Every structure is written in structure tokens, then in C-alpha cells.
Amino acid sequence: DKIQYNSSMNGGGMRPGIILLREGTDTSQGKAQLISNINACQVVSDAVRTTLGPRGMDKLVADGRRVTISNDGATIMRLLEIEHPAAKTLVDISMSQDAEVGDGTTSVVLLAVEVLKQMKPFVEEGVHPQIIIRHIRKASSLAVQKVRELAVSFDINTPTASK
């Protein structure tokens, strides 16, 4: 393990910052790191994209000990050995979707990556991440509001005329 000592924090009476990193850890920050995160997530989504829908294709995943053939997004996401922290987040949202709903694991990954892909040009242009997320939240709020406007309520206890 590598120990990085940040002495710039020592001058103001603060305790020195010590960060423990494994050898070979990427310590890049800023715009380049955000773009790297988006690219890593796009690679993961490409692995499951073709499994979606009625014409979804099966994937063969081999881990050295066993081989699995599946077109289930949750299964594939679970079997992929993803090391990139941002891409691991996609595995987490896929597993959460599977646990909560039991379906839509591929869709939630593709939707998340599509949002990231649409934000990538703004990151490349230097728009601050806080501004980007503020507008993502606003768009999310507008989308939920529109779905509520379009929703049709019904009472399951009301008998319907059978034909």
C-alpha cells in the first residue's frame, strides 16, 4: 500500500491528511475523472443492452470455474467482475431494482447510463457538476409531475361490467 502525505494542510494548525491508497490507484480528479466514470458506465451498459426486449440475445459469461448463459440483466450484472467504482454503482442499482421490483434490471441500467451519456457533453464543456445535477433534479421533478397528470386512477373494489 502507498501512503500519501499531504503537507499543505499542516500550516493552518490542522492535522495532516494521510490518505491510504493501493499501489496503482487512479487518483485523477475533475473533468477527466467524470468523463472516465461515464465511459466506464457506458461499457457496462453495452454488455447488457442487447439482452433487452423480446428479441434480447443471450450472453455467455465465463468466470474460469463455470459458464453461465443468460439474457437476464440482473444475472449478467451479478456475474460481471466490475472493478471500476462508478461502474459498480450500476451493479448496485440493478440489484436494488431486482430486490424491490423483481424486473427491469436492464432497463434501469440503460436509463441511468443514458442520463450520463446526455450529460457528458456538458461535462466536456466545463459546466459545473452542481449545475448539471440541479437540472437533472428539475427534469426528474417535471417527469414525475407529467406522469401524475397522465395517470388514471381506479378502484379495485368497484365491480366492472363483464362482457
Coordinates of C-alpha atoms in Angstrom, one line a residue:
D1 CA 0.0 0.0 0.0
K2 CA 1.1 3.5 -0.7
I3 CA 0.8 6.3 1.9
Q4 CA 0.3 9.8 0.6
Y5 CA 1.1 12.7 3.0
N6 CA -0.5 16.0 2.2
S7 CA 1.7 18.6 4.0
S8 CA -0.3 21.6 2.7
M9 CA -2.8 21.1 5.5
N10 CA -0.2 21.3 8.2
G11 CA 0.3 25.1 8.0
G12 CA -3.1 26.2 9.3
G13 CA -3.0 24.2 12.5
M14 CA -4.9 21.4 11.0
R15 CA -3.8 17.8 11.4
P16 CA -2.0 16.4 8.4
G17 CA -4.1 14.5 5.9
I18 CA -3.0 10.9 5.3
I19 CA -4.6 9.0 2.5
L20 CA -4.0 5.3 2.2
L21 CA -4.2 4.1 -1.4
R22 CA -3.4 0.7 -3.0
E23 CA -0.5 0.8 -5.5
G24 CA -1.7 1.6 -8.9
T25 CA -4.8 3.5 -7.7
D26 CA -6.0 6.2 -10.1
T27 CA -6.0 9.5 -8.3
S28 CA -7.3 11.7 -11.1
Q29 CA -9.9 14.3 -10.4
G30 CA -12.1 16.8 -12.1
K31 CA -13.4 16.7 -15.6
A32 CA -11.2 13.9 -16.8
Q33 CA -12.4 11.7 -13.9
L34 CA -16.0 12.4 -14.6
I35 CA -15.6 11.6 -18.3
S36 CA -13.7 8.4 -17.3
N37 CA -16.6 7.4 -15.0
I38 CA -19.2 8.0 -17.7
N39 CA -17.1 5.9 -20.2
A40 CA -16.8 3.1 -17.8
C41 CA -20.6 3.0 -17.2
Q42 CA -21.2 3.0 -21.0
V43 CA -19.0 -0.1 -21.4
V44 CA -21.1 -1.9 -18.7
S45 CA -24.3 -0.9 -20.4
D46 CA -23.1 -2.1 -23.7
A47 CA -22.6 -5.5 -22.1
V48 CA -26.3 -5.8 -21.2
R49 CA -28.0 -3.6 -23.9
T50 CA -28.6 -6.4 -26.3
T51 CA -30.4 -8.6 -23.7
L52 CA -33.3 -6.2 -23.6
G53 CA -36.7 -6.9 -25.1
P54 CA -38.4 -9.8 -26.8
R55 CA -35.5 -10.2 -29.2
G56 CA -33.0 -10.0 -26.5
M57 CA -29.9 -12.1 -27.0
D58 CA -28.3 -14.5 -24.5
K59 CA -24.9 -13.7 -23.1
L60 CA -22.3 -16.3 -22.2
V61 CA -20.3 -15.3 -19.1
A62 CA -17.4 -17.5 -18.1
D63 CA -15.6 -16.9 -14.8
G64 CA -12.9 -19.6 -15.0
R65 CA -14.8 -22.1 -13.0
R66 CA -18.2 -22.1 -14.6
V67 CA -20.1 -20.9 -17.6
T68 CA -23.5 -19.1 -17.4
I69 CA -25.8 -18.4 -20.4
S70 CA -28.5 -15.9 -19.6
N71 CA -30.4 -12.9 -21.0
D72 CA -31.4 -11.7 -17.5
G73 CA -29.8 -8.3 -16.8
A74 CA -29.6 -8.9 -13.1
T75 CA -27.8 -12.3 -13.6
I76 CA -25.3 -10.8 -16.0
M77 CA -24.6 -7.7 -13.8
R78 CA -24.0 -10.0 -10.8
L79 CA -21.6 -12.2 -12.8
L80 CA -19.5 -9.4 -14.3
E81 CA -16.4 -8.8 -12.2
I82 CA -16.5 -5.0 -12.3
E83 CA -13.7 -3.1 -10.5
H84 CA -14.4 0.5 -11.5
P85 CA -16.2 2.3 -8.6
A86 CA -18.6 4.2 -10.8
A87 CA -19.5 1.2 -12.9
K88 CA -20.1 -0.8 -9.7
T89 CA -22.8 1.7 -8.9
L90 CA -24.7 0.3 -11.9
V91 CA -24.5 -3.2 -10.4
D92 CA -25.9 -1.7 -7.2
I93 CA -28.9 -0.1 -8.9
S94 CA -29.5 -3.3 -10.8
M95 CA -29.5 -5.3 -7.6
S96 CA -31.8 -2.8 -5.9
Q97 CA -34.2 -2.9 -8.8
D98 CA -34.2 -6.7 -8.7
A99 CA -34.8 -6.8 -4.9
E100 CA -37.5 -4.1 -4.9
V101 CA -39.4 -5.0 -8.1
G102 CA -38.0 -8.2 -9.4
D103 CA -37.9 -6.9 -13.0
G104 CA -36.5 -4.0 -15.0
T105 CA -32.9 -4.5 -14.0
T106 CA -31.5 -4.0 -17.6
S107 CA -33.8 -1.0 -18.2
V108 CA -32.7 0.8 -15.0
V109 CA -29.0 0.4 -16.0
L110 CA -29.7 1.6 -19.5
L111 CA -31.7 4.5 -18.3
A112 CA -29.0 5.6 -15.8
V113 CA -26.3 5.3 -18.5
E114 CA -28.4 7.3 -21.0
V115 CA -28.7 10.1 -18.5
L116 CA -24.9 10.1 -18.0
K117 CA -24.4 10.0 -21.8
Q118 CA -26.6 13.0 -22.3
M119 CA -24.7 14.9 -19.5
K120 CA -21.2 14.1 -21.0
P121 CA -21.1 17.0 -23.5
F122 CA -21.9 19.4 -20.6
V123 CA -19.1 18.0 -18.5
E124 CA -16.7 18.3 -21.5
E125 CA -17.8 21.9 -22.0
G126 CA -16.9 22.6 -18.3
V127 CA -20.3 23.0 -16.8
H128 CA -20.0 22.6 -13.1
P129 CA -21.4 19.2 -11.8
Q130 CA -23.7 21.0 -9.3
I131 CA -25.4 22.9 -12.1
I132 CA -25.8 19.7 -14.1
I133 CA -27.3 17.8 -11.1
R134 CA -29.6 20.7 -10.3
H135 CA -31.1 20.5 -13.8
I136 CA -31.3 16.7 -13.7
R137 CA -33.4 17.0 -10.5
K138 CA -35.6 19.6 -12.1
A139 CA -36.1 17.4 -15.2
S140 CA -36.9 14.5 -12.8
S141 CA -39.5 16.6 -11.0
L142 CA -41.1 17.6 -14.3
A143 CA -41.2 14.0 -15.5
V144 CA -42.9 12.8 -12.2
Q145 CA -45.4 15.7 -12.5
K146 CA -46.2 14.7 -16.1
V147 CA -46.7 11.0 -15.2
R148 CA -49.1 12.0 -12.3
E149 CA -51.0 14.2 -14.8
L150 CA -51.4 11.3 -17.2
A151 CA -52.2 8.7 -14.5
V152 CA -55.7 7.2 -14.5
S153 CA -56.9 6.2 -11.1
F154 CA -59.2 3.3 -10.5
D155 CA -60.7 1.5 -7.5
I156 CA -60.1 -2.2 -7.5
N157 CA -63.1 -2.7 -5.2
T158 CA -65.6 -1.3 -7.8
P159 CA -67.2 -4.0 -9.8
T160 CA -66.9 -3.7 -13.5
A161 CA -69.3 -4.8 -16.2
S162 CA -68.2 -8.1 -17.6
K163 CA -68.7 -8.9 -21.2

